[in-house]
Short mmCIF file of C-alpha atoms and ligand atoms in Angstrom, two decimals:
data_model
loop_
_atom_site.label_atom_id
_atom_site.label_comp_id
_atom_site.label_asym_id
_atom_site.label_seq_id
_atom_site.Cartn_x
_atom_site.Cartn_y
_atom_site.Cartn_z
CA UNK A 200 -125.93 132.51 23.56
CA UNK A 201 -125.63 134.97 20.62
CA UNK A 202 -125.96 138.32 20.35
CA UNK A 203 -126.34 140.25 17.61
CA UNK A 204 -124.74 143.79 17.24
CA UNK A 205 -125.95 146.37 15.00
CA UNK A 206 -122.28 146.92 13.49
CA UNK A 207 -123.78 150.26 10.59
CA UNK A 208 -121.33 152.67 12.40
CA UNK A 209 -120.10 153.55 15.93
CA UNK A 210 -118.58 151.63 18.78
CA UNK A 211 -119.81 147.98 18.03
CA UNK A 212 -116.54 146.36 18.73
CA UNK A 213 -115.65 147.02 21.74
CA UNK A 214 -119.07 145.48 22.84
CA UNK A 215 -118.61 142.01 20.90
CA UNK A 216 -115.28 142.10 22.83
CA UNK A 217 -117.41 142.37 26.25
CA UNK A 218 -119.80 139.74 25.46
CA UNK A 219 -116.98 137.15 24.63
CA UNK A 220 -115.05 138.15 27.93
CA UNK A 221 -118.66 136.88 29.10
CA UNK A 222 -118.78 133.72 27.41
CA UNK A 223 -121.15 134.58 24.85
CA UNK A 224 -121.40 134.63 20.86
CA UNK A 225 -121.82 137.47 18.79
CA UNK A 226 -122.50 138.09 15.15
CA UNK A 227 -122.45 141.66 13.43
CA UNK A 228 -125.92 143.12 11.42
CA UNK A 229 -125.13 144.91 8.91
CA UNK A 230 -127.95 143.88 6.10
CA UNK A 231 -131.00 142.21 6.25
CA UNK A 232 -129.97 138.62 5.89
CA UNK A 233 -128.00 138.72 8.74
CA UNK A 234 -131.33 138.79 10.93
CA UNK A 235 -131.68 135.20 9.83
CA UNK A 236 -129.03 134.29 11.95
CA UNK A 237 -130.55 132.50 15.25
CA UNK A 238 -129.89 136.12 17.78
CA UNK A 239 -130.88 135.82 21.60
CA UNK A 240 -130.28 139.35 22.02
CA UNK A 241 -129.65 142.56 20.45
CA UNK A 242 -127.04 144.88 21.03
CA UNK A 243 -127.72 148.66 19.55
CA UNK A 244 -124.30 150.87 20.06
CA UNK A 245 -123.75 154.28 20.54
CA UNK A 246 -122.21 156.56 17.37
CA UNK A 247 -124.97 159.13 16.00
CA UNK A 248 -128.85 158.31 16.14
CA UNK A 249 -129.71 160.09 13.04
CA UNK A 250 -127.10 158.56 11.29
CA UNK A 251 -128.32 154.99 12.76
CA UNK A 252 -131.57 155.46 12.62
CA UNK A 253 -131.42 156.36 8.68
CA UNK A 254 -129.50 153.01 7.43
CA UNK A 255 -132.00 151.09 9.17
CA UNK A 256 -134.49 151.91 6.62
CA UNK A 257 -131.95 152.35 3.73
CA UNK A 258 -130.96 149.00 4.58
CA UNK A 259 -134.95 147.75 5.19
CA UNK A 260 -133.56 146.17 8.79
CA UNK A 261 -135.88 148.39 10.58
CA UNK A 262 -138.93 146.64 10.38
CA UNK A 263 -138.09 143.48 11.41
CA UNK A 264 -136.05 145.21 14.19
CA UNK A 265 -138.84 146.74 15.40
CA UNK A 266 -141.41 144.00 15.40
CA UNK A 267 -138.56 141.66 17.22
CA UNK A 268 -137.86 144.02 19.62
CA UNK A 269 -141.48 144.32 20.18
CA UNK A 270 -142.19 140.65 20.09
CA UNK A 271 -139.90 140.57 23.49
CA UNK A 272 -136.25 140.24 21.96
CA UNK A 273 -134.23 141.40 24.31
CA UNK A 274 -131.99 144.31 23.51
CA UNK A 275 -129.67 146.83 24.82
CA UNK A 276 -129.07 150.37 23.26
CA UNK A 277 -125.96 152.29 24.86
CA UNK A 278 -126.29 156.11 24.21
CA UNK A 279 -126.99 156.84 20.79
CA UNK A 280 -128.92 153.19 20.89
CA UNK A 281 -130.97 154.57 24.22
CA UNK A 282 -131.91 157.29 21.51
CA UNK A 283 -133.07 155.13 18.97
CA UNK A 284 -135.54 153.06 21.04
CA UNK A 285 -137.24 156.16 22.64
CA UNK A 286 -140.79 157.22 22.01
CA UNK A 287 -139.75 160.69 22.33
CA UNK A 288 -136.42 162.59 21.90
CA UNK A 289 -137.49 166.41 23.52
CA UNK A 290 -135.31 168.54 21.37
CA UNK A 291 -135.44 166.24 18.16
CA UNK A 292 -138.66 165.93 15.92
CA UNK A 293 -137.24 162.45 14.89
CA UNK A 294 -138.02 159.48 16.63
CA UNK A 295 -136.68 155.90 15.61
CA UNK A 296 -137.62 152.22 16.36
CA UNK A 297 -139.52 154.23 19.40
CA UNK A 298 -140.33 150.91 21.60
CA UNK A 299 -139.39 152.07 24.97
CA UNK A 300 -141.62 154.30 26.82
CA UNK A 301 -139.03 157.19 27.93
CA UNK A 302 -138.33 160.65 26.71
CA UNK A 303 -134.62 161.03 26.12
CA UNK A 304 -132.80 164.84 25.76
CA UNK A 305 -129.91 164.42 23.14
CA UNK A 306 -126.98 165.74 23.68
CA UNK A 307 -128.21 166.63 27.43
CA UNK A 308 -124.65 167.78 28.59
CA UNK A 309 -124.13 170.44 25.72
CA UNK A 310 -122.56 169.15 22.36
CA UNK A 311 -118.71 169.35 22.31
CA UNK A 312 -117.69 169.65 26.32
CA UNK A 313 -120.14 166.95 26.90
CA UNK A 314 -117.74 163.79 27.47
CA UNK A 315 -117.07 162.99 31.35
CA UNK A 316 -116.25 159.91 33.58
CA UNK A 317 -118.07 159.11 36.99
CA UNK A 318 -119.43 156.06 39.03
CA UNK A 319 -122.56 155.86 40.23
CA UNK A 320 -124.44 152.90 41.16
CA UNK A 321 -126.33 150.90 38.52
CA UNK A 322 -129.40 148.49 39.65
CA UNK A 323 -128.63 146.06 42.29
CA UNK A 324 -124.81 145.70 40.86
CA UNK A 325 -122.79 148.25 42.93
CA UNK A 326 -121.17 151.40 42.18
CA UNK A 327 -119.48 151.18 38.21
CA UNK A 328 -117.94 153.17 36.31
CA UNK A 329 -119.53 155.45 33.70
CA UNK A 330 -118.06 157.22 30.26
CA UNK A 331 -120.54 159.71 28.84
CA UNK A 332 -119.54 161.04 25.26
CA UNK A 333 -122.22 163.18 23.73
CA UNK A 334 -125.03 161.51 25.96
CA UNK A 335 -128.38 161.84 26.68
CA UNK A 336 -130.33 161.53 29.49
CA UNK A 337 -133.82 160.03 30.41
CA UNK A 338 -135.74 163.34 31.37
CA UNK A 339 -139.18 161.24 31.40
CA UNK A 340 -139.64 157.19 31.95
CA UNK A 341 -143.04 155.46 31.73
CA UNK A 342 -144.61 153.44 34.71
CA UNK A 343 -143.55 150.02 33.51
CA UNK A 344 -139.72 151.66 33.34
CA UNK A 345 -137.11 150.71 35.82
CA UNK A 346 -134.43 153.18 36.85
CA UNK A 347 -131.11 151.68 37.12
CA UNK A 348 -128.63 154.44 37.26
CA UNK A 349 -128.70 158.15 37.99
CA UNK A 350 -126.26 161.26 37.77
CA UNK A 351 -127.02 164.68 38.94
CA UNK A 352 -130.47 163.66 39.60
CA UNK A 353 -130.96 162.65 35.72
CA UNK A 354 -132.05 158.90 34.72
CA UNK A 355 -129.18 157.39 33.06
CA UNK A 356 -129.98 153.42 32.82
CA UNK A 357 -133.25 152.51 32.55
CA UNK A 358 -134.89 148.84 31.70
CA UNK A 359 -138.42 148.25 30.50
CA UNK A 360 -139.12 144.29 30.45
CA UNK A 361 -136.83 143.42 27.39
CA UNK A 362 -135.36 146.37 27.01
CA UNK A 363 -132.44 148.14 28.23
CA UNK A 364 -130.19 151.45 28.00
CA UNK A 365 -127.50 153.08 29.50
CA UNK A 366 -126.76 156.71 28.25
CA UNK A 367 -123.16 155.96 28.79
CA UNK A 368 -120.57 153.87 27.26
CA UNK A 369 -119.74 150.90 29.28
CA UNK A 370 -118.13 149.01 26.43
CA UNK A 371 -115.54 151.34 26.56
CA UNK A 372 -114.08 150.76 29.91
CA UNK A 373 -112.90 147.17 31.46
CA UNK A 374 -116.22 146.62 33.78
CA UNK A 375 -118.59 143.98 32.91
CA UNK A 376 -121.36 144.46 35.40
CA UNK A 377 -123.86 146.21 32.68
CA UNK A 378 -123.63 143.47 29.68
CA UNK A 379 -123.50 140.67 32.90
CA UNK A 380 -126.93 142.21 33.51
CA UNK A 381 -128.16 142.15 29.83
CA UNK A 382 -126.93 138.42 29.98
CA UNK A 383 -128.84 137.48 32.87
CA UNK A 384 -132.08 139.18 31.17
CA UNK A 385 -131.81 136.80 28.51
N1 LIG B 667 -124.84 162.50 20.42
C1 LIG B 667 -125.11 161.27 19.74
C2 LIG B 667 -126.53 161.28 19.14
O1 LIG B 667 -127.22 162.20 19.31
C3 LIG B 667 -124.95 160.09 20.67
C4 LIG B 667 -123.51 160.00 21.11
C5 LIG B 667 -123.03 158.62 21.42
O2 LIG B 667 -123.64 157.62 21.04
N2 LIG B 667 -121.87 158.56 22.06
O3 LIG B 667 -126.92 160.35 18.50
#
């Protein structure tokens, strides 16, 4: 299997070491040719949306990201990825590749004190281990979205179809259970 990981900035990495603990391939994308590469998912990490969201079209990946993503590729966006594929970010007039039908706050748990650790359960996996840095949360999710995860009575893993999110970071601690999960949706 290979993923592909957008690798323009943030915590790529550590989530090409997760899917290799898992058995799978990964290749970075970091210009447009490097869509040609044959890519059974689609890994979006976190690091800043607006930041993200703006190579995309400097770079001219975000059409074809779009229309994939669209066309059923699977993908996964952790934090500032769960940003980039909502419809609707409440307290920012952007929006990005805006596939999944959810409404995400940014920077829900206030911008500098907003990093915490918990566990909460996540699907039909058990109880895991969360990192939120900077996160948002789902404050709205479509009829054809699936909550997987929630903390303080917020939505914070969610999976429409082909797509999923997790506001937090599991790539940065040693549990596999979320990118087992994107694994098995592929
Ligand atoms: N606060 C960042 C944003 O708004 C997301 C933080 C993260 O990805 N850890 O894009």
């Amino acid at each position: 299997m290979q993923i592909g990981v957008l690798a323009l900035q943030g915590a790529f990495i550590e989530h090409e070491q997760m899917i290799h603990c898992l058995g799978a391939s990964s290749f970075e994308i970091r210009q447009k040719k490097d869509l040609d590469h044959p890519m059974d998912g689609l890994i979006i990490p976190g690091g800043e949306s607006t930041v993200m969201g703006k190579l995309l079209h400097e770079l001219r990946l975000f059409e074809t990201l779009k229309e994939k993503i669209e066309k059923g590729l699977p993908v996964f966006g952790t934090c500032a990825g769960l940003l980039l594929l909502a419809k609707k970010i409440q307290n920012d007039n952007r929006r990005h590749l805006a596939t999944m039908n959810i409404e995400a706050v940014r920077n829900a748990y206030g911008r500098q004190l907003g990093s915490f650790y918990t566990e909460a359960d996540f699907g039909d996996r058990g109880r895991i281990p969360m990192t939120f840095i900077r996160a948002p949360y789902i404050e709205m999710a479509g009829k054809d979205v699936k909550s997987l995860a929630q903390v303080d009575g917020h939505i914070v893993a969610a999976r429409q179809e082909n797509q999923l999110v997790t506001a937090f970071h599991p790539e940065l601690l040693k549990d596999l259970s979320v990118h087992r999960y994107f694994l098995d949706m592929i």
